[in-house]
Amino acid sequence: MLNSELLAKVKKIELRSRKLVDDVFSGKYHSVFKGQGLEFSEVREYVPGDDIRRISWNVTARRNKPYIKKYDEEREQTVIFVTDLSASGQFGSRNVTKNDLTAELTAVLAFSALKNSDRAGLITFTDTVEKYIKPAKNKKHILKLIDIILSYKTQNKRTDIDGALKYLNKLCKRKALVFLISDFCDDKFDGMLKVTSKKHDLVCIKISDPKEITIPKKGIFPVRDAETGILINIDFSSKQVQEEYYKNFNLHQKYLNETFKSAKTDVIDISTDKPYINELIKFFKARQLKISKRGR
């Protein structure tokens, strides 16, 4: 049972996300995500100009004239949200945590999927797969996904993206539209990301907070690692501390950039201090342009 505060938060996210879907994203989702798969429909006689790769050799042999396989675009697709609920997602230096953003982004995209008659499912993970909700398409189901992201008490605190993607690939045999939402405080998942990108239509949504990018220039502060629970006092006035932090930060960003590029996956960068709607619109426009170029 949801408490009144959480219920109010879920309702607020629902109203805000549905308004965005109706006012801003109407048509955009369908135009960039339609036709994720093709299903066999029938065979018909070959005509000049047809793609010879679609020739049905068995039917051609039986009828002594060339026939090709005809495919229809699938009217419905499966959308899976793979969401990181590790402890680092509870951080937020502004009025919203990374987990709050994850819930709202899931709501916006899930309601967009519902409007397009697509089914939405959910995989939540830490360093283990925490929960799986089968895809469905109705308002009550989407509200359930939002509730889980906001209120589910996870077993663990750390992050294992590789393990979550292995679970996804084993679970989903057919191609799906996958949104991987995480702060990506992890490494050694590059190989599995590449595998997943080839099997599914994968979109990575990277959530960050400005305090993770720019640390204080002076002062001694107690800092607790959310995923390990270790608390230490750090002297941010130390030049060595500053250099070490930014060295590690930049190395990790380089790893992420190279990983996303190698996997050829779309990436949306979202920050807790900026409106996410601008980044989603930018993504939709870029993806539409890419589709238009392929169609030429």
PDB file of N, CA and C in Angstrom, residues 35-75:
ATOM      1  N   GLY A  35       7.991   0.142 -36.420  1.00  0.00           N
ATOM      2  CA  GLY A  35       8.615  -0.887 -37.258  1.00  0.00           C
ATOM      3  C   GLY A  35       9.863  -1.487 -36.683  1.00  0.00           C
ATOM      4  N   GLN A  36       9.819  -1.887 -35.415  1.00  0.00           N
ATOM      5  CA  GLN A  36      11.008  -2.497 -34.812  1.00  0.00           C
ATOM      6  C   GLN A  36      11.229  -3.927 -35.292  1.00  0.00           C
ATOM      7  N   GLY A  37      10.222  -4.508 -35.943  1.00  0.00           N
ATOM      8  CA  GLY A  37      10.382  -5.879 -36.420  1.00  0.00           C
ATOM      9  C   GLY A  37       9.492  -6.142 -37.615  1.00  0.00           C
ATOM     10  N   LEU A  38       9.803  -7.211 -38.349  1.00  0.00           N
ATOM     11  CA  LEU A  38       8.999  -7.623 -39.488  1.00  0.00           C
ATOM     12  C   LEU A  38       8.547  -9.053 -39.274  1.00  0.00           C
ATOM     13  N   GLU A  39       7.316  -9.338 -39.638  1.00  0.00           N
ATOM     14  CA  GLU A  39       6.841 -10.708 -39.523  1.00  0.00           C
ATOM     15  C   GLU A  39       6.390 -11.200 -40.896  1.00  0.00           C
ATOM     16  N   PHE A  40       6.632 -12.491 -41.171  1.00  0.00           N
ATOM     17  CA  PHE A  40       6.307 -13.080 -42.454  1.00  0.00           C
ATOM     18  C   PHE A  40       4.797 -13.042 -42.688  1.00  0.00           C
ATOM     19  N   SER A  41       4.413 -12.640 -43.905  1.00  0.00           N
ATOM     20  CA  SER A  41       3.005 -12.527 -44.236  1.00  0.00           C
ATOM     21  C   SER A  41       2.589 -13.569 -45.270  1.00  0.00           C
ATOM     22  N   GLU A  42       3.251 -13.590 -46.428  1.00  0.00           N
ATOM     23  CA  GLU A  42       2.880 -14.492 -47.516  1.00  0.00           C
ATOM     24  C   GLU A  42       3.989 -14.486 -48.563  1.00  0.00           C
ATOM     25  N   VAL A  43       3.803 -15.275 -49.624  1.00  0.00           N
ATOM     26  CA  VAL A  43       4.714 -15.196 -50.759  1.00  0.00           C
ATOM     27  C   VAL A  43       3.931 -14.652 -51.953  1.00  0.00           C
ATOM     28  N   ARG A  44       4.643 -14.001 -52.819  1.00  0.00           N
ATOM     29  CA  ARG A  44       4.016 -13.540 -54.063  1.00  0.00           C
ATOM     30  C   ARG A  44       5.025 -13.692 -55.185  1.00  0.00           C
ATOM     31  N   GLU A  45       4.530 -13.610 -56.423  1.00  0.00           N
ATOM     32  CA  GLU A  45       5.389 -13.789 -57.579  1.00  0.00           C
ATOM     33  C   GLU A  45       6.387 -12.634 -57.698  1.00  0.00           C
ATOM     34  N   TYR A  46       7.596 -13.006 -58.048  1.00  0.00           N
ATOM     35  CA  TYR A  46       8.666 -12.017 -58.195  1.00  0.00           C
ATOM     36  C   TYR A  46       8.383 -11.075 -59.364  1.00  0.00           C
ATOM     37  N   VAL A  47       8.653  -9.780 -59.163  1.00  0.00           N
ATOM     38  CA  VAL A  47       8.583  -8.804 -60.255  1.00  0.00           C
ATOM     39  C   VAL A  47       9.921  -8.081 -60.304  1.00  0.00           C
ATOM     40  N   PRO A  48      10.351  -7.656 -61.493  1.00  0.00           N
ATOM     41  CA  PRO A  48      11.639  -6.967 -61.616  1.00  0.00           C
ATOM     42  C   PRO A  48      11.742  -5.782 -60.646  1.00  0.00           C
ATOM     43  N   GLY A  49      12.866  -5.722 -59.978  1.00  0.00           N
ATOM     44  CA  GLY A  49      13.081  -4.658 -58.997  1.00  0.00           C
ATOM     45  C   GLY A  49      12.969  -5.134 -57.564  1.00  0.00           C
ATOM     46  N   ASP A  50      12.355  -6.316 -57.358  1.00  0.00           N
ATOM     47  CA  ASP A  50      12.271  -6.869 -56.007  1.00  0.00           C
ATOM     48  C   ASP A  50      13.656  -7.262 -55.496  1.00  0.00           C
ATOM     49  N   ASP A  51      13.810  -7.241 -54.182  1.00  0.00           N
ATOM     50  CA  ASP A  51      15.065  -7.634 -53.543  1.00  0.00           C
ATOM     51  C   ASP A  51      15.237  -9.148 -53.675  1.00  0.00           C
ATOM     52  N   ILE A  52      16.286  -9.568 -54.394  1.00  0.00           N
ATOM     53  CA  ILE A  52      16.480 -11.002 -54.641  1.00  0.00           C
ATOM     54  C   ILE A  52      16.796 -11.769 -53.359  1.00  0.00           C
ATOM     55  N   ARG A  53      17.189 -11.060 -52.316  1.00  0.00           N
ATOM     56  CA  ARG A  53      17.479 -11.721 -51.042  1.00  0.00           C
ATOM     57  C   ARG A  53      16.205 -12.264 -50.396  1.00  0.00           C
ATOM     58  N   ARG A  54      15.054 -11.795 -50.863  1.00  0.00           N
ATOM     59  CA  ARG A  54      13.784 -12.273 -50.308  1.00  0.00           C
ATOM     60  C   ARG A  54      13.154 -13.406 -51.128  1.00  0.00           C
ATOM     61  N   ILE A  55      13.881 -13.902 -52.091  1.00  0.00           N
ATOM     62  CA  ILE A  55      13.349 -15.011 -52.897  1.00  0.00           C
ATOM     63  C   ILE A  55      13.161 -16.249 -52.025  1.00  0.00           C
ATOM     64  N   SER A  56      11.990 -16.854 -52.122  1.00  0.00           N
ATOM     65  CA  SER A  56      11.717 -18.114 -51.424  1.00  0.00           C
ATOM     66  C   SER A  56      12.090 -19.244 -52.374  1.00  0.00           C
ATOM     67  N   TRP A  57      13.228 -19.862 -52.127  1.00  0.00           N
ATOM     68  CA  TRP A  57      13.745 -20.861 -53.063  1.00  0.00           C
ATOM     69  C   TRP A  57      12.896 -22.136 -53.054  1.00  0.00           C
ATOM     70  N   ASN A  58      12.321 -22.496 -51.915  1.00  0.00           N
ATOM     71  CA  ASN A  58      11.466 -23.681 -51.860  1.00  0.00           C
ATOM     72  C   ASN A  58      10.219 -23.506 -52.728  1.00  0.00           C
ATOM     73  N   VAL A  59       9.547 -22.364 -52.595  1.00  0.00           N
ATOM     74  CA  VAL A  59       8.343 -22.106 -53.391  1.00  0.00           C
ATOM     75  C   VAL A  59       8.706 -21.948 -54.864  1.00  0.00           C
ATOM     76  N   THR A  60       9.827 -21.284 -55.131  1.00  0.00           N
ATOM     77  CA  THR A  60      10.286 -21.090 -56.510  1.00  0.00           C
ATOM     78  C   THR A  60      10.515 -22.435 -57.193  1.00  0.00           C
ATOM     79  N   ALA A  61      11.128 -23.370 -56.460  1.00  0.00           N
ATOM     80  CA  ALA A  61      11.405 -24.701 -57.028  1.00  0.00           C
ATOM     81  C   ALA A  61      10.112 -25.469 -57.309  1.00  0.00           C
ATOM     82  N   ARG A  62       9.138 -25.335 -56.396  1.00  0.00           N
ATOM     83  CA  ARG A  62       7.873 -26.066 -56.572  1.00  0.00           C
ATOM     84  C   ARG A  62       7.045 -25.523 -57.735  1.00  0.00           C
ATOM     85  N   ARG A  63       7.098 -24.221 -57.952  1.00  0.00           N
ATOM     86  CA  ARG A  63       6.206 -23.603 -58.946  1.00  0.00           C
ATOM     87  C   ARG A  63       6.920 -23.248 -60.254  1.00  0.00           C
ATOM     88  N   ASN A  64       8.208 -23.514 -60.294  1.00  0.00           N
ATOM     89  CA  ASN A  64       8.991 -23.268 -61.511  1.00  0.00           C
ATOM     90  C   ASN A  64       8.972 -21.807 -61.963  1.00  0.00           C
ATOM     91  N   LYS A  65       8.764 -20.929 -61.051  1.00  0.00           N
ATOM     92  CA  LYS A  65       8.885 -19.495 -61.333  1.00  0.00           C
ATOM     93  C   LYS A  65       9.242 -18.801 -60.009  1.00  0.00           C
ATOM     94  N   PRO A  66       9.980 -17.680 -60.064  1.00  0.00           N
ATOM     95  CA  PRO A  66      10.465 -17.051 -58.826  1.00  0.00           C
ATOM     96  C   PRO A  66       9.353 -16.416 -57.993  1.00  0.00           C
ATOM     97  N   TYR A  67       9.402 -16.694 -56.681  1.00  0.00           N
ATOM     98  CA  TYR A  67       8.499 -16.085 -55.708  1.00  0.00           C
ATOM     99  C   TYR A  67       9.334 -15.457 -54.594  1.00  0.00           C
ATOM    100  N   ILE A  68       8.829 -14.386 -54.028  1.00  0.00           N
ATOM    101  CA  ILE A  68       9.541 -13.746 -52.916  1.00  0.00           C
ATOM    102  C   ILE A  68       8.673 -13.777 -51.665  1.00  0.00           C
ATOM    103  N   LYS A  69       9.353 -13.686 -50.510  1.00  0.00           N
ATOM    104  CA  LYS A  69       8.653 -13.631 -49.230  1.00  0.00           C
ATOM    105  C   LYS A  69       8.204 -12.198 -48.970  1.00  0.00           C
ATOM    106  N   LYS A  70       6.975 -12.055 -48.550  1.00  0.00           N
ATOM    107  CA  LYS A  70       6.439 -10.739 -48.223  1.00  0.00           C
ATOM    108  C   LYS A  70       6.337 -10.612 -46.707  1.00  0.00           C
ATOM    109  N   TYR A  71       6.797  -9.468 -46.199  1.00  0.00           N
ATOM    110  CA  TYR A  71       6.770  -9.229 -44.752  1.00  0.00           C
ATOM    111  C   TYR A  71       5.916  -8.009 -44.441  1.00  0.00           C
ATOM    112  N   ASP A  72       5.246  -8.063 -43.323  1.00  0.00           N
ATOM    113  CA  ASP A  72       4.480  -6.918 -42.840  1.00  0.00           C
ATOM    114  C   ASP A  72       5.164  -6.354 -41.607  1.00  0.00           C
ATOM    115  N   GLU A  73       5.124  -5.029 -41.495  1.00  0.00           N
ATOM    116  CA  GLU A  73       5.683  -4.390 -40.311  1.00  0.00           C
ATOM    117  C   GLU A  73       4.815  -4.727 -39.103  1.00  0.00           C
ATOM    118  N   GLU A  74       5.456  -5.124 -38.021  1.00  0.00           N
ATOM    119  CA  GLU A  74       4.704  -5.460 -36.819  1.00  0.00           C
ATOM    120  C   GLU A  74       3.984  -4.228 -36.291  1.00  0.00           C
ATOM    121  N   ARG A  75       2.706  -4.396 -35.977  1.00  0.00           N
ATOM    122  CA  ARG A  75       1.910  -3.259 -35.518  1.00  0.00           C
ATOM    123  C   ARG A  75       2.195  -2.944 -34.051  1.00  0.00           C
TER     124      ARG A  75
END
